[in-house]
Coordinates of C-alpha atoms and ligand atoms in Angstrom, one line a residue:
X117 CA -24.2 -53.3 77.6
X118 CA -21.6 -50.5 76.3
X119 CA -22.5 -48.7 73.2
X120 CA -20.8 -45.7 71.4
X121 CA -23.1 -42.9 70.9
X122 CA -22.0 -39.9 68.6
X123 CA -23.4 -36.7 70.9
X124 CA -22.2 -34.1 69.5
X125 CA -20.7 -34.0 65.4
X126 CA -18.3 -32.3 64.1
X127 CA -14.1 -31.8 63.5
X128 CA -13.4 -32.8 67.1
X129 CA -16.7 -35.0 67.7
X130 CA -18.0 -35.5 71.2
X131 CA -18.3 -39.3 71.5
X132 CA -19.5 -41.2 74.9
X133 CA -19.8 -44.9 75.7
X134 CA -23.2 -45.9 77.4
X135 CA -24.1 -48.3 79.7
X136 CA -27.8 -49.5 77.7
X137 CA -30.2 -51.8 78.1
X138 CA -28.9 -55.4 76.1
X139 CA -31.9 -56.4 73.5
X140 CA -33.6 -59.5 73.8
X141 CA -34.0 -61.7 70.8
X142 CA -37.7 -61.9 69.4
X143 CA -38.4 -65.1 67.5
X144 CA -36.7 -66.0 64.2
X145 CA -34.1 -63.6 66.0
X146 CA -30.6 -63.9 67.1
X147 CA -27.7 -61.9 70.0
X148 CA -24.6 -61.9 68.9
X149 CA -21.6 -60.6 71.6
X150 CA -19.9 -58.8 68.9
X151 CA -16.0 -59.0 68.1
X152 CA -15.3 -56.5 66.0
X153 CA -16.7 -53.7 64.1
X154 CA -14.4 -52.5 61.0
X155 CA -15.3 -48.5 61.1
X156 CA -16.1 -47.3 57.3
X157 CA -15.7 -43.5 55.5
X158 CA -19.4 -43.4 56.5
X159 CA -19.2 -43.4 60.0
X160 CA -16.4 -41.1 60.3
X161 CA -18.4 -39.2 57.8
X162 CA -21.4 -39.2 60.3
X163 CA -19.1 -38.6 63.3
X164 CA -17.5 -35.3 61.6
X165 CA -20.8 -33.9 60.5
X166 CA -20.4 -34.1 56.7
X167 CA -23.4 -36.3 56.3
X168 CA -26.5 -35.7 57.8
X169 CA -28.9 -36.8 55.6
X170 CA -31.3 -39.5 57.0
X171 CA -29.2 -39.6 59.9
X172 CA -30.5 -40.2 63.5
X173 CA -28.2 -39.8 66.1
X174 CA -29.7 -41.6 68.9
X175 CA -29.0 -44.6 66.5
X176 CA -25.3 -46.8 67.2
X177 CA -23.3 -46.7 64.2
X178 CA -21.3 -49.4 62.7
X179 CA -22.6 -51.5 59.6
X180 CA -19.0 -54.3 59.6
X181 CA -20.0 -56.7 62.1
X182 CA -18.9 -59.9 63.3
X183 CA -19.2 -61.8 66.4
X184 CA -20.6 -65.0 68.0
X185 CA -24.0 -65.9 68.9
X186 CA -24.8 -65.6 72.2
X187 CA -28.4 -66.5 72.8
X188 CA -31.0 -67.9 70.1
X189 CA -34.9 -65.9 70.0
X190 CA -37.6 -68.7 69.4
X191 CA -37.9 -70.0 66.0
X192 CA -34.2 -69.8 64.7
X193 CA -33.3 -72.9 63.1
X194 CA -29.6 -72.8 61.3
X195 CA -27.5 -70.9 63.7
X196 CA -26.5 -72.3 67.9
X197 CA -25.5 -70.5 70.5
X198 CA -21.1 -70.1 69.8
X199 CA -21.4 -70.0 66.1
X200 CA -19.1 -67.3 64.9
X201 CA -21.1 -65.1 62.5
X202 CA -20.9 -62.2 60.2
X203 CA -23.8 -60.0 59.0
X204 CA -25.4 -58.4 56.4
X205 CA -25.1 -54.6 56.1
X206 CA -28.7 -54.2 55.8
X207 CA -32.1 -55.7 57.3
X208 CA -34.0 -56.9 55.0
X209 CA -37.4 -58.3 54.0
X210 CA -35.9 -61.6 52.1
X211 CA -39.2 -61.5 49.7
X212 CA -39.2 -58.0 48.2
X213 CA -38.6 -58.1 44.4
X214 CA -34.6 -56.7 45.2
X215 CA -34.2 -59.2 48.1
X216 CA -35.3 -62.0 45.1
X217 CA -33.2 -60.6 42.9
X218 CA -29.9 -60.8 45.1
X219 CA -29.8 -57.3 46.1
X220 CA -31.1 -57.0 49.6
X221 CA -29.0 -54.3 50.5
X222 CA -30.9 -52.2 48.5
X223 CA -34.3 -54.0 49.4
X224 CA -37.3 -52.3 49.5
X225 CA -37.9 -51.9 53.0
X226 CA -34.5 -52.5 54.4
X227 CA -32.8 -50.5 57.3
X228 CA -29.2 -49.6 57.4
X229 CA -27.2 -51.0 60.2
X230 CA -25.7 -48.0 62.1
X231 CA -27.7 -45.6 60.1
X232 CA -31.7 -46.4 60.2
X233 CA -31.3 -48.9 62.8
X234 CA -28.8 -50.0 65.8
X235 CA -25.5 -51.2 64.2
X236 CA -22.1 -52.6 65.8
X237 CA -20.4 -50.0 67.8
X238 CA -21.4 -51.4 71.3
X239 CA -21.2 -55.2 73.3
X240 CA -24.8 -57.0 71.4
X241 CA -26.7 -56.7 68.9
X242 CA -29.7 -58.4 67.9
X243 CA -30.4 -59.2 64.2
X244 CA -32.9 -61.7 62.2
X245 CA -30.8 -65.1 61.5
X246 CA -31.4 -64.4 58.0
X247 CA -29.0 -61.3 58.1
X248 CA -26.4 -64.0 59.4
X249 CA -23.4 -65.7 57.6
X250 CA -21.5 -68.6 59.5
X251 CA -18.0 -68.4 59.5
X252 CA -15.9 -71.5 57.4
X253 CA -13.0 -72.6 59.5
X254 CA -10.2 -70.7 58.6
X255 CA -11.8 -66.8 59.2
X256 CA -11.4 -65.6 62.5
X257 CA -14.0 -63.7 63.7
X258 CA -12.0 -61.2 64.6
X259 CA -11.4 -60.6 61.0
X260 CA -15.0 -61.4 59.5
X261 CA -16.3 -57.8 60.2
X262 CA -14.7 -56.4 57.0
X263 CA -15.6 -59.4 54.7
X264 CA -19.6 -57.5 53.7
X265 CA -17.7 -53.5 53.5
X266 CA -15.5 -53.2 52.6
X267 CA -14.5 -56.2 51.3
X268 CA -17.9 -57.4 49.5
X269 CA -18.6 -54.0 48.0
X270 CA -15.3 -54.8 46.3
X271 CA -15.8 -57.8 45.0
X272 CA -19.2 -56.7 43.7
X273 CA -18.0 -53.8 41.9
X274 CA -14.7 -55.7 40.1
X275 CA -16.7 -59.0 39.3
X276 CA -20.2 -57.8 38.9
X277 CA -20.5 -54.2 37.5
X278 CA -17.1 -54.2 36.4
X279 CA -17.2 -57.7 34.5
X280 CA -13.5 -58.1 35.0
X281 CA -11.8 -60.7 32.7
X282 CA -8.3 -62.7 33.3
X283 CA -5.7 -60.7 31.5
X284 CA -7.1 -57.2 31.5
X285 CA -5.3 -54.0 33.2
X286 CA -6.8 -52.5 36.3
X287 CA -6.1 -49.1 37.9
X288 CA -7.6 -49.2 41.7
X289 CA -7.6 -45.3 43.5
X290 CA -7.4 -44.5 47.0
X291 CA -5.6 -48.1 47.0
X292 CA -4.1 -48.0 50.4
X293 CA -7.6 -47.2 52.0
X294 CA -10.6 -50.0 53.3
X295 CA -12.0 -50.6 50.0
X296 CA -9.0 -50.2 47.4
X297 CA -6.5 -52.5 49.0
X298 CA -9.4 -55.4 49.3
X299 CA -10.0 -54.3 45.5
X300 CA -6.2 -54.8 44.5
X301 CA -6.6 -58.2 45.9
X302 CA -9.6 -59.0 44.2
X303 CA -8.5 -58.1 41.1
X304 CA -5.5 -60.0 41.2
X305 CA -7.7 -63.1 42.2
X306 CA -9.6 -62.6 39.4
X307 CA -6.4 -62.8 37.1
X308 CA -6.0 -58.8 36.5
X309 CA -3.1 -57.1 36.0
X310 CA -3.7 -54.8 38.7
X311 CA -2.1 -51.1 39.3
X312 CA -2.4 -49.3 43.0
X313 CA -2.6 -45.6 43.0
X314 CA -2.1 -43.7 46.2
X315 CA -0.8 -40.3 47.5
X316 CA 0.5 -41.9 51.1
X317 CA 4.6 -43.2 50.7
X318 CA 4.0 -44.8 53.7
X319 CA 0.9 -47.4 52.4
X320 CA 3.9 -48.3 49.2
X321 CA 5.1 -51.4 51.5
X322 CA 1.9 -53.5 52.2
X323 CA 0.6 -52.1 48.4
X324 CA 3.7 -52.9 46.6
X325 CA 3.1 -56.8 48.2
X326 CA 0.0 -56.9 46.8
X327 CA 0.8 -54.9 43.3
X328 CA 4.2 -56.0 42.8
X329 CA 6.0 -53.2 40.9
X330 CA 2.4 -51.5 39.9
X331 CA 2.1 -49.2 42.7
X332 CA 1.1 -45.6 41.6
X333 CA 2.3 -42.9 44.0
X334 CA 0.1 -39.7 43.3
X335 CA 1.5 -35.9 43.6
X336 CA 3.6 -34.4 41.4
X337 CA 3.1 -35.8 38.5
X338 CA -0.5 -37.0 37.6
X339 CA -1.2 -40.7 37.8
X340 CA -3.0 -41.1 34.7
X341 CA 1.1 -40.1 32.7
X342 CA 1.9 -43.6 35.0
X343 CA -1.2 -45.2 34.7
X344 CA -0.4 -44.9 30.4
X345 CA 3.2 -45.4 31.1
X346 CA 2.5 -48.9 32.5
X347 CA 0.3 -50.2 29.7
X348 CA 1.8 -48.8 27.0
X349 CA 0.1 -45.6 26.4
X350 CA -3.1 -47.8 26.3
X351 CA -5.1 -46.9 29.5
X352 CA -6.4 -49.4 32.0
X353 CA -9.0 -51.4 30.7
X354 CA -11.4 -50.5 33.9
X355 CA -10.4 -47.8 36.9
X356 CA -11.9 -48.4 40.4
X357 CA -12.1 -45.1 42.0
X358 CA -12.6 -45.1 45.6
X359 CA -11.9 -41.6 45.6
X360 CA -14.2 -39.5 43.8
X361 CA -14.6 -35.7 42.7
X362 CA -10.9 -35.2 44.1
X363 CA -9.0 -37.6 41.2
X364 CA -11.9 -37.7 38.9
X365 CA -10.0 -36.4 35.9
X366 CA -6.5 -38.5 36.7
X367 CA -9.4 -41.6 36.9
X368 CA -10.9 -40.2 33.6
X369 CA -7.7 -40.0 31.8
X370 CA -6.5 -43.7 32.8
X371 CA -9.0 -45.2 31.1
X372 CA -8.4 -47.4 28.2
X373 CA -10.8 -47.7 25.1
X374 CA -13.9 -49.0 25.8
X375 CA -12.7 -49.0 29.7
X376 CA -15.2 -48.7 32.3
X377 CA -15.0 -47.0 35.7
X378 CA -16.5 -48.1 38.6
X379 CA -17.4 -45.4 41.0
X380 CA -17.1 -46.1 44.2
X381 CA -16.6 -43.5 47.1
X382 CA -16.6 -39.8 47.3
X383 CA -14.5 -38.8 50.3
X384 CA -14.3 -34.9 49.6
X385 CA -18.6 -34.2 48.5
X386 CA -17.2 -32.1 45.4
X387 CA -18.2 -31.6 41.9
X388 CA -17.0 -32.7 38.6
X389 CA -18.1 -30.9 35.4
X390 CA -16.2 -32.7 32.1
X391 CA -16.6 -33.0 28.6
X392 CA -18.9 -35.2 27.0
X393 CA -16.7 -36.3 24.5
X394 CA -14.0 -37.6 27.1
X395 CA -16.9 -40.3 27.7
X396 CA -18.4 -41.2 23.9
X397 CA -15.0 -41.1 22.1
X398 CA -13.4 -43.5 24.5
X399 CA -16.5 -45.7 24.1
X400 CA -16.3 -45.8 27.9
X401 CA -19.1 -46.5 30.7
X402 CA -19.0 -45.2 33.9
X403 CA -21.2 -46.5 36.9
X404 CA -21.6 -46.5 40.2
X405 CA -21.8 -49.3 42.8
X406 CA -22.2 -49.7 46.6
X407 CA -23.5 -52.6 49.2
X408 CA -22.8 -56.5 49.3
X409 CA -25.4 -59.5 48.9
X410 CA -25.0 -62.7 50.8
X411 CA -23.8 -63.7 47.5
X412 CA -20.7 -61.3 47.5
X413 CA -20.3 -62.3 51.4
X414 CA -20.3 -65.8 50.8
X415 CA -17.7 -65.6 47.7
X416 CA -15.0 -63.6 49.9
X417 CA -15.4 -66.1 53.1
X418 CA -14.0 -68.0 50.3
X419 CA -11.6 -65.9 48.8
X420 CA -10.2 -65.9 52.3
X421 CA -10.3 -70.0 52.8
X422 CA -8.6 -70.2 49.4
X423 CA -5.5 -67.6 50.3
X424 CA -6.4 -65.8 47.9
X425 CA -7.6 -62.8 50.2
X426 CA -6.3 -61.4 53.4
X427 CA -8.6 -59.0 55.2
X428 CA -6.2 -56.0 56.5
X429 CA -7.0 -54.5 59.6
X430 CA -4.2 -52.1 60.7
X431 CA -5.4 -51.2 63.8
X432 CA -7.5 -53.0 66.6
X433 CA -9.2 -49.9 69.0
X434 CA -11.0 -50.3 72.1
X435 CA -14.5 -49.1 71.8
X436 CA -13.9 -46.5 74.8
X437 CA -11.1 -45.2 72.8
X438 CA -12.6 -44.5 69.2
X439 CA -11.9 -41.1 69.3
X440 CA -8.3 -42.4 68.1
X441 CA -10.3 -44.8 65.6
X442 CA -11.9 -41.5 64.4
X443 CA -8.4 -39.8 63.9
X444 CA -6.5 -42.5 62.3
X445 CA -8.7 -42.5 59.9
X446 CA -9.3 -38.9 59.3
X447 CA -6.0 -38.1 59.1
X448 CA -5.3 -41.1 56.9
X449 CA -2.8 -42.8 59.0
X450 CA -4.4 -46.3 59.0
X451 CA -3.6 -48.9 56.0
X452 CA -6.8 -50.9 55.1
X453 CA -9.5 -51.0 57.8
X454 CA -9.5 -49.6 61.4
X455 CA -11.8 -51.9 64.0
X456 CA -13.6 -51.3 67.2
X457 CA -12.8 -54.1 69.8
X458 CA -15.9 -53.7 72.0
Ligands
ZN7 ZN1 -18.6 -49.9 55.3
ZN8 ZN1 -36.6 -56.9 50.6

């Protein structure tokens, strides 16, 4: 089979297709022919050398996988060879007190698909059936490789960390990238009034037909003076950063009285230093969140059955040309997710 291997990181990457070995499927194991691969900030991230740690380069990247099952290992019992499928973004032990909890993509002796073990930038993969969701009718497979990142890490931070109720105000950052525009929707489904800040006039289309008249455009004046403008000088009730160090401040400001933030991505690796007091006299909490359960998987295959979420996928590369995958999304040209058709 073809698999994408990263040889050599850095600005202009050196990136080679393969021809390896297909894996065999051991029992209680599956091969899925895989039909896309959405490619996250961590990838890219890997690719261009700003994240190293834990990293093994021999490994294929690639943790937003979907595809259809190709041949079944002994001992599989809910999934047959054409089911289309979606996976987890993690293996995991499925008895571990995290996996029992509902968090096995933080479970105890879990491996990272495309980072601690083989993930979705090639033609198979082999994965434990218990890492697999079936596809409902209604969600291509073509689209299913977003619906775990960045589409479940979404929905986890708005519903579960955030606690978002019907009726309050939401600020998303970085809304025209993989995980904000999945968040806009999300928080609309959940019966937010939802705001869209970005710093790209050419995401304000697609945005402003999820956000209708709430879209934030970033740069010369602060978005926070908009964010307060559009809710009265009250601040948004929680702020959704998918940006990070770089709009800290503008997220800071935005936020309401006892507002939360949900921290979600940090695409520059900077520093904030603020003071204390922002935080207590706003009565705010800020956390962090990352990963997907089957849980959050489940809820969005859904979500997308319902209408109620549309997985966007701007552009569809082949797997011989993710170089350009690479630079669309460096260069922040794409809107939503890019894929890797392999
Ligand atoms: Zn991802
Ligand atoms: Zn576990």
């Amino acid at each position: 089979m073809k698999a994408l291997y990263v040889i050599t990181p850095g600005d202009d990457p050196e990136l080679e297709v393969r021809e390896i070995e297909t894996p065999t499927p051991g029992p209680g194991e599956v091969l899925v022919k895989i039909a896309s691969a959405g490619v996250c900030s961590h990838d890219v991230a890997i690719m261009r050398g700003l994240l190293r740690r834990g990293v093994n380069l021999d490994v294929i990247l690639g943790h937003e996988i979907s595809g259809v099952v190709e041949t079944i290992g002994p001992d599989v019992e809910g999934l047959t060879v054409g089911d289309a499928v979606v996976s987890t973004l993690t293996v995991f032990c499925g008895e571990c007190d995290r996996c029992l909890a509902g968090h096995e993509y933080r479970c105890r002796t879990g491996q990272g698909l495309g980072h601690a073990v083989n993930g979705g930038f090639a033609e198979y993969i082999v994965l434990p059936e218990r890492c697999l969701i079936p596809l409902p009718n209604g969600v291509s497979v073509e689209q299913a490789s977003i619906v775990a990142c960045p589409m479940g890490v979404a929905l986890q931070a708005l519903k579960d960390v955030a606690r978002v109720r019907e009726g309050e105000t939401v600020l998303v950052t970085g809304a025209g990238g993989g995980l904000g525009i999945h968040a806009v929707q999300i928080a609309s489904a959940l019966g937010a009034h939802v705001m869209a800040a970005t710093y790209s006039e050419d995401k304000l289309p697609l945005l402003d037909r999820f956000a209708p008249g709430q879209v934030i455009l970033g740069g010369e004046l602060d978005f926070s003076e908009l964010a307060l403008a559009f809710t009265e000088d009250q601040g948004a009730n929680v702020v959704i950063d998918t940006v990070g160090s770089a709009v800290f401040f503008s997220a800071l400001n935005s936020l309401a009285q006892f507002g939360r933030m949900v921290l979600l991505g940090e695409v520059e690796g900077g520093r904030v230093s603020f003071n204390l007091s922002e935080v207590i006299f706003r009565d705010a909490s800020i956390r962090g969140s990352s990963g997907a359960s089957k849980t959050h998987i489940t809820q969005v295959l859904d979500l997308i059955g319902d209408g109620k979420l549309e997985p966007v996928i701007s552009h569809r590369v082949p797997l011989a040309d993710a170089k350009d995958a690479y630079h669309l999304i460096r260069d922040r040209e794409s809107v939503g997710r890019v894929a890797l058709i392999p």
